[in-house]
Amino acid sequence: MAAALCIGQAAASAMPSAGYEYRPDASGGAASGKSGFGGSEQVPVNVARKGFFCPPCITRFPPNFVRQSSIKARRNCSNIGVAQVVAASATDRSNPAAVAAALTSSTQAELANIGNGSAVVSADANEALLESGTSLASAGASETEKPRRSKSSTLAVHGGERTRRPKVQDTLTIPICQTSTYTFKDTAELIAFQEGTFTSFEYGRYGNPTTNAVEEKISALEGAETTLLSASGMCAATTMLLALVPAGGHIVTTTDCYRRTRQFIQTVLPKMGITTTVIDPADISALQHALEQNKVSIFFSESPTNPYLRCIDIELVSKLCHEHGALVCIDGTFATPVNQQALALGADLVLHSATKYLAGHNDVLAGSLSGSKQCLSAVRALHNILGGVVDPNAAYLILRGLKTLDLRVKQQNKTAYLLAQNLEAHPKVCSVLNWILKCVLLRGVYF
């Protein structure tokens, strides 16, 4: 990091003043001569000797700071610029191939000398690093280690926000891309997009940069290949069932289930010849019988259920359903990815009402469906037709809420556990419905 700071300042010594304020060092040296602020000769920088700030004056800032015109902003750039370089490196805006292309052979040679403790870096080298969004540490980093799955707390903050970021910004947080349509540079680019050789957006109903960031973050939390964000949890559930259950198909669901979902399954789907078997969440024999007697398309249940918080054996249910060619979709709204990962237990799809814990602030409606690309392709195609899209502002609110998901859920687990303990000890309380708390404790999430 010290090298990164010194490089930016050494490169700055070759640049004209451009209206920036020059502050002399503590020894009172003047800004004159070839080694001064307006000189053309570059100043050698000894990283090991000078430390973090050398020379000790503000001389040049990253290009995007030119837009900050206030004197106060420019005076603060010595500290803000450091954060800018670190943040740009952390967000991985460019892939290694793009970084290599951005750096010329001469620039790469200059960077190679940094490890020796002394280097003179030109303005071109500094520009290349700034344009590529890569720090000196990351430019020479080794990529021999295989990536490991991060903790849910880390994924909740950074997941989905370090890749495929919009090209129009350099912000640390994802912007709200409030647009319904997108442009193409020319006809050739449009044709390439239609042929799948060029990645972009076309129309708001088919995708949005802000929404995509939410989808990738939820995918990271759930360990899923892809995620589809919808206007509500009910929108996600109804679109999924309409897309994956054919006319004349059969659904197995549970008695303890959100009433609107049950209402859709038992009153709307029968109009398409779709039949349903309703079983107790813990009745495995009833599930086995339903699978043997019907050509079941999908098993759908919440776990924990709403409102009694009953948990099903996802691993066993998935095994039985897959033996009979049926898909398994679990509504994990109450559990969240922090307490339960249904896909890892064998489910094909996991659904969330993002309105609840994922967003976490009671100010947005949304739903999500995560799973394999193969399972979600049909759902996404129907979603594009029905049009149950999330507004970019709502998507941004979900991004904000997801960053504190791990902290909120773990604290809620502790609070609920203590509440259940006190209620069970109260002489006027007969029993407490705390299956979910026991499940959480068994998985070690509470601790």
Coordinates of N, CA, C and O in Angstrom, one line a residue, residues 13-179:
S13 N 4.7 14.5 -9.9 CA 5.7 15.5 -9.9 C 6.0 16.0 -11.4 O 6.5 17.0 -11.6
A14 N 5.6 15.1 -12.3 CA 5.9 15.5 -13.7 C 4.7 16.2 -14.4 O 4.8 16.6 -15.5
M15 N 3.7 16.5 -13.6 CA 2.5 17.1 -14.2 C 2.4 18.6 -13.9 O 2.9 19.0 -12.9
P16 N 1.8 19.4 -14.8 CA 1.6 20.8 -14.5 C 0.6 21.0 -13.3 O -0.1 20.1 -13.0
S17 N 0.6 22.2 -12.8 CA -0.2 22.4 -11.6 C -1.7 22.3 -11.8 O -2.4 21.8 -10.9
A18 N -2.2 22.7 -12.9 CA -3.6 22.6 -13.2 C -4.5 23.2 -12.2 O -5.6 22.7 -11.9
G19 N -4.0 24.2 -11.4 CA -4.9 24.8 -10.4 C -4.9 24.2 -9.1 O -5.6 24.6 -8.2
Y20 N -4.1 23.1 -8.9 CA -4.1 22.4 -7.6 C -3.2 23.2 -6.6 O -2.2 23.8 -7.1
E21 N -3.5 23.1 -5.4 CA -2.7 23.8 -4.4 C -1.4 23.0 -4.0 O -1.5 21.8 -3.8
Y22 N -0.3 23.7 -3.9 CA 0.9 23.0 -3.5 C 1.2 23.4 -2.1 O 1.2 24.6 -1.7
R23 N 1.6 22.4 -1.3 CA 1.9 22.6 0.1 C 3.4 22.1 0.3 O 3.6 21.0 0.1
P24 N 4.3 23.0 0.8 CA 5.7 22.6 1.0 C 5.8 21.6 2.1 O 4.9 21.5 2.9
D25 N 6.9 20.9 2.2 CA 7.1 20.0 3.2 C 7.4 20.7 4.6 O 7.6 21.9 4.6
A26 N 7.6 19.8 5.6 CA 7.8 20.4 6.9 C 9.1 21.2 7.1 O 9.2 22.1 7.9
S27 N 10.1 20.9 6.2 CA 11.3 21.6 6.3 C 11.3 22.9 5.7 O 12.3 23.7 5.7
G28 N 10.2 23.3 5.0 CA 10.1 24.6 4.5 C 10.6 24.7 3.1 O 10.9 25.8 2.6
G29 N 10.9 23.6 2.4 CA 11.5 23.6 1.1 C 10.5 24.3 0.1 O 9.3 24.1 0.1
A30 N 11.0 25.1 -0.9 CA 10.2 25.8 -1.8 C 9.9 24.9 -3.0 O 10.6 23.9 -3.3
A31 N 8.8 25.2 -3.7 CA 8.4 24.4 -4.9 C 9.0 25.0 -6.1 O 8.4 25.5 -7.0
S32 N 10.3 24.9 -6.2 CA 11.0 25.4 -7.4 C 12.1 24.5 -7.8 O 12.4 23.5 -7.1
G33 N 12.6 24.8 -9.0 CA 13.7 23.9 -9.5 C 13.1 22.7 -10.3 O 11.9 22.5 -10.4
K34 N 14.0 21.9 -10.8 CA 13.6 20.8 -11.7 C 12.9 19.7 -10.9 O 12.1 19.0 -11.4
S35 N 13.2 19.6 -9.6 CA 12.5 18.6 -8.8 C 11.2 19.2 -8.2 O 10.6 18.5 -7.4
G36 N 10.9 20.4 -8.5 CA 9.7 21.0 -7.9 C 8.4 20.7 -8.5 O 8.3 19.8 -9.4
F37 N 7.4 21.4 -8.2 CA 6.0 21.1 -8.6 C 5.8 21.2 -10.1 O 5.2 20.4 -10.7
G38 N 6.4 22.3 -10.7 CA 6.2 22.5 -12.1 C 7.4 21.9 -12.9 O 7.4 22.1 -14.1
G39 N 8.4 21.3 -12.4 CA 9.5 20.8 -13.1 C 9.2 19.6 -14.0 O 8.2 19.0 -13.8
S40 N 10.1 19.3 -14.9 CA 9.9 18.2 -15.8 C 10.7 17.0 -15.4 O 10.5 15.9 -15.9
E41 N 11.6 17.1 -14.4 CA 12.4 16.0 -14.0 C 11.6 15.2 -12.9 O 11.1 15.8 -12.0
Q42 N 11.6 13.9 -13.0 CA 10.9 13.1 -12.0 C 11.8 12.9 -10.8 O 13.0 12.9 -10.9
V43 N 11.2 12.8 -9.7 CA 11.9 12.6 -8.4 C 11.9 11.2 -8.0 O 10.9 10.5 -7.9
P44 N 13.1 10.6 -7.8 CA 13.2 9.2 -7.4 C 12.6 9.0 -6.0 O 12.8 9.9 -5.2
V45 N 11.9 7.9 -5.9 CA 11.2 7.7 -4.6 C 11.7 6.5 -4.0 O 11.7 5.4 -4.5
N46 N 12.3 6.6 -2.8 CA 12.8 5.4 -2.0 C 11.7 5.0 -1.0 O 11.5 5.7 0.0
V47 N 11.0 4.0 -1.4 CA 9.8 3.6 -0.6 C 10.2 3.2 0.8 O 9.6 3.5 1.8
A48 N 11.4 2.4 0.9 CA 11.8 1.9 2.2 C 12.2 3.1 3.1 O 12.0 3.0 4.4
R49 N 12.8 4.1 2.6 CA 13.3 5.2 3.4 C 12.3 6.3 3.7 O 12.1 6.7 4.8
K50 N 11.4 6.6 2.7 CA 10.5 7.7 2.9 C 9.2 7.3 3.6 O 8.5 8.1 4.2
G51 N 8.8 6.0 3.5 CA 7.6 5.6 4.1 C 6.4 5.9 3.3 O 6.4 5.9 2.1
F52 N 5.2 6.2 3.9 CA 3.9 6.3 3.2 C 3.9 7.6 2.4 O 3.4 7.5 1.3
F53 N 4.3 8.7 2.8 CA 4.1 10.0 2.1 C 5.4 10.6 1.7 O 6.2 11.1 2.5
C54 N 5.7 10.5 0.4 CA 7.0 11.1 -0.1 C 6.8 11.4 -1.6 O 6.4 10.6 -2.3
P55 N 7.1 12.7 -2.0 CA 7.4 13.8 -1.1 C 6.2 14.2 -0.3 O 5.1 14.0 -0.8
P56 N 6.3 14.9 0.8 CA 5.2 15.2 1.7 C 4.4 16.4 1.2 O 4.2 17.4 1.9
C57 N 3.9 16.4 0.0 CA 3.0 17.4 -0.5 C 2.0 16.8 -1.5 O 2.3 15.8 -2.1
I58 N 0.9 17.5 -1.6 CA -0.2 17.0 -2.5 C 0.2 17.6 -3.9 O 0.3 18.8 -4.0
T59 N 0.4 16.8 -4.9 CA 0.7 17.3 -6.2 C -0.3 16.9 -7.3 O -0.4 17.6 -8.2
R60 N -0.8 15.7 -7.2 CA -1.7 15.2 -8.3 C -2.7 14.3 -7.7 O -2.5 13.5 -6.8
F61 N -3.9 14.3 -8.3 CA -5.0 13.4 -7.8 C -5.5 12.5 -8.9 O -5.3 12.8 -10.1
P62 N -6.2 11.5 -8.6 CA -6.8 10.6 -9.6 C -7.8 11.4 -10.5 O -8.3 12.4 -10.0
P63 N -8.0 11.0 -11.8 CA -8.7 11.8 -12.7 C -10.1 12.2 -12.2 O -10.6 13.3 -12.5
N64 N -10.8 11.3 -11.5 CA -12.2 11.6 -11.2 C -12.3 12.6 -10.1 O -13.4 13.2 -9.8
F65 N -11.2 13.0 -9.4 CA -11.2 14.0 -8.4 C -11.2 15.4 -9.0 O -11.4 16.4 -8.4
V66 N -10.9 15.5 -10.3 CA -11.0 16.8 -11.0 C -12.3 17.4 -10.9 O -12.5 18.6 -10.9
R67 N -13.4 16.5 -10.8 CA -14.7 17.0 -10.7 C -15.0 17.7 -9.4 O -16.0 18.4 -9.3
Q68 N -14.2 17.4 -8.4 CA -14.4 18.1 -7.1 C -13.7 19.4 -7.1 O -12.5 19.5 -7.0
S69 N -14.5 20.5 -7.2 CA -13.9 21.8 -7.5 C -13.7 22.6 -6.2 O -13.0 23.6 -6.2
S70 N -14.2 22.2 -5.1 CA -14.1 23.0 -3.8 C -12.7 22.9 -3.3 O -12.0 21.9 -3.4
I71 N -12.2 24.0 -2.7 CA -10.9 24.0 -2.1 C -10.8 22.9 -1.0 O -9.8 22.2 -0.8
K72 N -11.9 22.8 -0.2 CA -11.9 21.9 0.9 C -11.7 20.5 0.4 O -11.0 19.6 1.0
A73 N -12.4 20.1 -0.7 CA -12.3 18.8 -1.3 C -10.9 18.5 -1.7 O -10.3 17.4 -1.5
R74 N -10.2 19.5 -2.4 CA -8.9 19.3 -2.9 C -7.9 19.1 -1.7 O -6.9 18.3 -1.8
R75 N -8.1 19.8 -0.7 CA -7.2 19.7 0.5 C -7.3 18.4 1.2 O -6.4 17.9 1.8
N76 N -8.5 17.7 1.1 CA -8.7 16.5 1.7 C -8.2 15.3 0.8 O -8.3 14.1 1.2
C77 N -7.8 15.6 -0.4 CA -7.5 14.5 -1.3 C -6.3 13.6 -0.9 O -6.2 12.5 -1.3
S78 N -5.5 14.1 0.0 CA -4.3 13.3 0.4 C -4.8 12.0 1.1 O -4.3 10.9 1.0
N79 N -5.9 12.1 1.9 CA -6.5 11.0 2.6 C -7.5 10.3 1.7 O -7.6 9.1 1.7
I80 N -8.4 11.1 1.1 CA -9.4 10.5 0.2 C -8.8 9.7 -0.9 O -9.3 8.6 -1.3
G81 N -7.7 10.2 -1.5 CA -7.1 9.5 -2.6 C -6.6 8.2 -2.3 O -6.7 7.2 -3.1
V82 N -6.1 8.0 -1.0 CA -5.6 6.7 -0.6 C -6.8 5.7 -0.6 O -6.7 4.6 -1.0
A83 N -7.9 6.2 0.0 CA -9.1 5.3 0.1 C -9.6 5.0 -1.3 O -10.1 3.9 -1.6
Q84 N -9.5 5.9 -2.2 CA -10.0 5.7 -3.6 C -9.2 4.6 -4.3 O -9.7 3.7 -4.9
V85 N -7.8 4.6 -4.1 CA -7.0 3.6 -4.7 C -7.3 2.2 -4.1 O -7.4 1.2 -4.9
V86 N -7.4 2.2 -2.8 CA -7.7 0.9 -2.2 C -9.0 0.4 -2.6 O -9.2 -0.8 -2.9
A87 N -10.0 1.2 -2.6 CA -11.4 0.8 -2.9 C -11.5 0.3 -4.4 O -12.1 -0.6 -4.7
A88 N -10.8 1.1 -5.3 CA -10.8 0.7 -6.7 C -10.1 -0.7 -6.9 O -10.6 -1.5 -7.6
S89 N -9.1 -1.0 -6.1 CA -8.5 -2.3 -6.2 C -9.4 -3.4 -5.6 O -9.5 -4.4 -6.2
A90 N -10.1 -3.1 -4.5 CA -10.9 -4.1 -3.9 C -12.1 -4.5 -4.7 O -12.6 -5.6 -4.6
T91 N -12.6 -3.5 -5.5 CA -13.8 -3.8 -6.3 C -13.6 -4.6 -7.6 O -14.6 -4.9 -8.2
D92 N -12.3 -4.8 -8.0 CA -12.1 -5.7 -9.1 C -12.9 -5.3 -10.4 O -13.5 -6.1 -10.9
R93 N -12.8 -4.0 -10.7 CA -13.6 -3.6 -11.9 C -13.1 -4.2 -13.2 O -13.9 -4.4 -14.1
S94 N -11.8 -4.5 -13.3 CA -11.3 -5.1 -14.6 C -10.8 -6.5 -14.3 O -10.2 -6.8 -13.3
N95 N -10.9 -7.3 -15.3 CA -10.3 -8.7 -15.1 C -8.8 -8.6 -15.4 O -8.3 -7.7 -16.0
P96 N -8.0 -9.6 -15.1 CA -6.6 -9.6 -15.3 C -6.2 -9.4 -16.7 O -5.2 -8.7 -17.0
A97 N -6.9 -9.9 -17.7 CA -6.6 -9.8 -19.1 C -6.7 -8.3 -19.5 O -5.9 -7.8 -20.2
A98 N -7.7 -7.6 -19.0 CA -7.9 -6.2 -19.3 C -6.8 -5.4 -18.7 O -6.4 -4.4 -19.3
V99 N -6.4 -5.7 -17.5 CA -5.3 -5.0 -16.8 C -4.0 -5.1 -17.6 O -3.3 -4.2 -17.9
A100 N -3.8 -6.4 -18.1 CA -2.5 -6.6 -18.8 C -2.5 -5.8 -20.1 O -1.5 -5.3 -20.6
A101 N -3.7 -5.7 -20.8 CA -3.8 -5.0 -22.0 C -3.6 -3.5 -21.8 O -3.1 -2.8 -22.7
A102 N -4.1 -3.0 -20.6 CA -4.0 -1.6 -20.3 C -2.6 -1.1 -20.0 O -2.2 0.0 -20.3
L103 N -1.7 -2.0 -19.6 CA -0.4 -1.7 -19.2 C 0.6 -2.0 -20.4 O 0.6 -3.1 -20.9
T104 N 1.3 -1.0 -20.8 CA 2.3 -1.2 -21.9 C 3.5 -1.9 -21.3 O 3.7 -2.1 -20.1
S105 N 4.4 -2.4 -22.2 CA 5.5 -3.2 -21.8 C 6.5 -2.3 -20.9 O 7.1 -2.8 -20.0
S106 N 6.6 -1.0 -21.3 CA 7.4 -0.1 -20.5 C 6.9 0.1 -19.1 O 7.6 0.2 -18.1
T107 N 5.5 0.2 -19.1 CA 4.9 0.4 -17.8 C 5.1 -0.8 -16.9 O 5.3 -0.7 -15.7
Q108 N 4.9 -2.0 -17.5 CA 5.1 -3.2 -16.7 C 6.5 -3.3 -16.2 O 6.8 -3.8 -15.1
A109 N 7.5 -2.9 -17.0 CA 8.9 -2.9 -16.5 C 9.1 -2.0 -15.3 O 9.8 -2.3 -14.4
E110 N 8.4 -0.8 -15.4 CA 8.5 0.1 -14.2 C 7.9 -0.5 -13.0 O 8.5 -0.4 -11.9
L111 N 6.8 -1.2 -13.1 CA 6.1 -1.8 -12.0 C 7.0 -2.9 -11.4 O 7.0 -3.1 -10.2
A112 N 7.8 -3.6 -12.2 CA 8.6 -4.7 -11.7 C 9.7 -4.2 -10.8 O 10.2 -4.9 -10.0
N113 N 10.1 -2.9 -10.9 CA 11.1 -2.4 -10.0 C 10.7 -1.9 -8.7 O 11.5 -1.6 -7.8
I114 N 9.4 -2.0 -8.4 CA 8.8 -1.4 -7.2 C 9.3 -2.3 -6.0 O 9.6 -1.8 -4.9
G115 N 9.4 -3.6 -6.2 CA 9.8 -4.5 -5.1 C 11.2 -4.3 -4.6 O 11.6 -4.7 -3.6
N116 N 12.0 -3.5 -5.4 CA 13.4 -3.3 -5.0 C 13.5 -2.2 -3.9 O 14.6 -1.9 -3.4
G117 N 12.4 -1.5 -3.6 CA 12.4 -0.4 -2.6 C 12.6 1.0 -3.2 O 12.6 2.0 -2.5
S118 N 13.0 1.1 -4.5 CA 13.2 2.4 -5.1 C 12.7 2.3 -6.5 O 13.1 1.4 -7.2
A119 N 11.9 3.3 -6.9 CA 11.4 3.3 -8.3 C 11.0 4.7 -8.7 O 10.5 5.5 -7.9
V120 N 11.2 5.0 -10.0 CA 10.6 6.2 -10.6 C 9.5 5.8 -11.5 O 9.8 5.1 -12.5
V121 N 8.3 6.2 -11.2 CA 7.2 5.8 -12.1 C 6.6 7.0 -12.8 O 6.4 8.0 -12.2
S122 N 6.4 6.8 -14.1 CA 5.9 7.9 -14.9 C 4.5 8.1 -14.7 O 3.7 7.3 -14.1
A123 N 4.0 9.3 -15.2 CA 2.5 9.6 -15.2 C 1.7 8.5 -16.0 O 0.6 8.2 -15.6
D124 N 2.3 8.0 -17.1 CA 1.6 7.0 -17.9 C 1.4 5.8 -17.1 O 0.3 5.1 -17.2
A125 N 2.3 5.4 -16.3 CA 2.1 4.2 -15.4 C 1.0 4.4 -14.4 O 0.2 3.5 -14.2
N126 N 1.0 5.6 -13.8 CA 0.0 5.9 -12.8 C -1.4 5.9 -13.5 O -2.4 5.4 -13.0
E127 N -1.5 6.5 -14.7 CA -2.7 6.6 -15.4 C -3.2 5.2 -15.8 O -4.4 4.9 -15.6
A128 N -2.3 4.3 -16.2 CA -2.7 2.9 -16.6 C -3.3 2.2 -15.4 O -4.3 1.5 -15.5
L129 N -2.7 2.4 -14.2 CA -3.2 1.8 -13.0 C -4.6 2.3 -12.6 O -5.5 1.6 -12.2
L130 N -4.7 3.6 -12.7 CA -6.0 4.2 -12.3 C -7.1 3.8 -13.3 O -8.2 3.5 -12.9
E131 N -6.8 3.8 -14.6 CA -7.8 3.4 -15.6 C -8.2 1.9 -15.4 O -9.4 1.6 -15.6
S132 N -7.2 1.1 -15.0 CA -7.6 -0.3 -14.9 C -8.2 -0.7 -13.6 O -8.8 -1.7 -13.4
G133 N -8.1 0.3 -12.6 CA -8.7 0.0 -11.3 C -7.9 -1.0 -10.5 O -8.4 -1.6 -9.6
T134 N -6.6 -1.0 -10.7 CA -5.8 -2.1 -10.1 C -4.7 -1.4 -9.2 O -4.0 -0.5 -9.7
S135 N -4.5 -1.9 -8.0 CA -3.4 -1.4 -7.2 C -2.1 -2.1 -7.5 O -2.1 -3.1 -8.2
L136 N -1.0 -1.5 -7.0 CA 0.3 -2.1 -7.3 C 0.3 -3.5 -6.7 O 0.9 -4.4 -7.3
A137 N -0.3 -3.7 -5.5 CA -0.3 -5.0 -4.9 C -1.0 -6.0 -5.7 O -0.5 -7.1 -5.9
S138 N -2.2 -5.6 -6.3 CA -2.9 -6.6 -7.1 C -2.3 -6.8 -8.4 O -2.5 -7.9 -9.0
A139 N -1.6 -5.8 -9.0 CA -1.0 -6.0 -10.3 C 0.0 -7.1 -10.3 O 0.2 -7.7 -11.3
G140 N 0.7 -7.3 -9.2 CA 1.8 -8.3 -9.2 C 1.4 -9.5 -8.3 O 2.2 -10.3 -8.0
A141 N 0.1 -9.6 -8.0 CA -0.3 -10.7 -7.1 C -0.3 -12.0 -7.8 O -0.6 -12.1 -9.0
S142 N -0.1 -13.0 -7.0 CA -0.1 -14.4 -7.6 C -1.5 -14.9 -7.4 O -2.2 -14.7 -6.5
E143 N -2.0 -15.7 -8.4 CA -3.3 -16.3 -8.4 C -3.3 -17.8 -8.3 O -4.0 -18.5 -9.0
T144 N -2.3 -18.3 -7.6 CA -2.2 -19.7 -7.5 C -3.2 -20.4 -6.5 O -3.5 -21.5 -6.7
E145 N -3.7 -19.6 -5.5 CA -4.6 -20.2 -4.6 C -6.0 -20.2 -5.1 O -6.5 -19.3 -5.8
K146 N -6.7 -21.3 -4.9 CA -8.0 -21.5 -5.3 C -8.9 -20.7 -4.4 O -8.7 -20.7 -3.2
P147 N -10.0 -20.0 -4.9 CA -10.9 -19.3 -4.0 C -11.7 -20.2 -3.2 O -12.1 -21.3 -3.6
R148 N -11.9 -19.8 -1.9 CA -12.7 -20.5 -1.0 C -14.0 -19.8 -0.7 O -14.1 -18.5 -0.8
R149 N -15.1 -20.5 -0.4 CA -16.3 -19.9 -0.1 C -16.2 -19.0 1.1 O -15.8 -19.5 2.2
S150 N -16.7 -17.8 1.0 CA -16.6 -16.8 2.1 C -17.7 -17.1 3.1 O -18.7 -17.8 2.8
K151 N -17.6 -16.5 4.3 CA -18.6 -16.5 5.3 C -19.8 -15.7 4.8 O -19.7 -14.8 4.0
S152 N -21.0 -16.0 5.4 CA -22.2 -15.4 4.9 C -22.1 -13.9 5.2 O -22.7 -13.1 4.5
S153 N -21.4 -13.5 6.3 CA -21.3 -12.1 6.6 C -20.6 -11.3 5.5 O -20.9 -10.2 5.1
T154 N -19.5 -11.9 5.0 CA -18.7 -11.3 3.9 C -19.5 -11.3 2.6 O -19.5 -10.3 1.9
L155 N -20.2 -12.4 2.3 CA -20.9 -12.5 1.1 C -22.1 -11.5 1.1 O -22.4 -10.9 0.0
A156 N -22.7 -11.3 2.3 CA -23.8 -10.3 2.4 C -23.4 -8.9 2.0 O -24.1 -8.1 1.5
V157 N -22.1 -8.6 2.3 CA -21.6 -7.2 2.0 C -21.1 -7.1 0.6 O -21.4 -6.2 -0.1
H158 N -20.2 -8.1 0.2 CA -19.5 -7.9 -1.1 C -20.1 -8.7 -2.2 O -19.7 -8.4 -3.4
G159 N -20.8 -9.7 -2.0 CA -21.3 -10.6 -3.0 C -22.1 -9.9 -4.1 O -23.0 -9.0 -3.8
G160 N -21.8 -10.1 -5.4 CA -22.6 -9.5 -6.4 C -22.2 -8.1 -6.8 O -22.7 -7.5 -7.7
E161 N -21.3 -7.5 -6.0 CA -20.9 -6.1 -6.2 C -19.5 -5.9 -6.7 O -19.0 -4.8 -6.9
R162 N -18.8 -7.0 -7.0 CA -17.4 -6.8 -7.5 C -17.2 -7.3 -8.9 O -16.1 -7.2 -9.4
T163 N -18.3 -7.7 -9.5 CA -18.2 -8.1 -10.9 C -19.4 -7.5 -11.7 O -20.4 -7.2 -11.1
R164 N -19.2 -7.4 -13.0 CA -20.3 -6.9 -13.9 C -20.9 -5.5 -13.4 O -22.1 -5.3 -13.5
R165 N -20.0 -4.7 -12.9 CA -20.5 -3.4 -12.4 C -20.7 -2.5 -13.6 O -20.0 -2.6 -14.6
P166 N -21.7 -1.6 -13.5 CA -21.9 -0.7 -14.7 C -20.7 0.1 -15.1 O -19.9 0.5 -14.2
K167 N -20.5 0.3 -16.3 CA -19.3 0.9 -16.9 C -19.3 2.4 -16.6 O -18.3 3.1 -16.7
V168 N -20.5 3.0 -16.3 CA -20.6 4.5 -16.2 C -20.2 5.0 -14.9 O -20.3 6.2 -14.7
Q169 N -19.7 4.2 -13.9 CA -19.4 4.8 -12.6 C -18.2 4.1 -12.0 O -17.8 3.0 -12.4
D170 N -17.7 4.8 -11.0 CA -16.6 4.3 -10.2 C -17.0 4.3 -8.7 O -16.1 4.3 -7.8
T171 N -18.2 4.2 -8.4 CA -18.7 4.3 -7.0 C -18.4 3.0 -6.3 O -18.4 2.0 -6.9
L172 N -18.2 3.1 -5.0 CA -18.0 1.9 -4.1 C -19.3 1.2 -4.0 O -19.3 -0.1 -4.0
T173 N -20.4 1.8 -3.9 CA -21.7 1.2 -3.8 C -22.3 1.1 -5.2 O -22.1 2.0 -6.1
I174 N -23.2 0.2 -5.5 CA -23.9 0.0 -6.7 C -24.8 1.2 -6.9 O -25.6 1.5 -6.0
P175 N -24.9 1.8 -8.1 CA -25.8 2.9 -8.3 C -27.2 2.5 -8.7 O -27.4 1.3 -9.0
I176 N -28.2 3.3 -8.6 CA -29.5 3.1 -9.0 C -29.6 3.4 -10.5 O -29.6 4.6 -10.8
C177 N -29.7 2.4 -11.3 CA -29.8 2.6 -12.8 C -31.2 2.8 -13.2 O -31.9 1.8 -13.5
Q178 N -31.7 4.0 -13.1 CA -33.1 4.3 -13.3 C -33.4 4.5 -14.8 O -33.4 5.6 -15.3
T179 N -33.5 3.4 -15.5 CA -33.7 3.5 -17.0 C -34.5 2.3 -17.4 O -34.5 1.2 -16.8

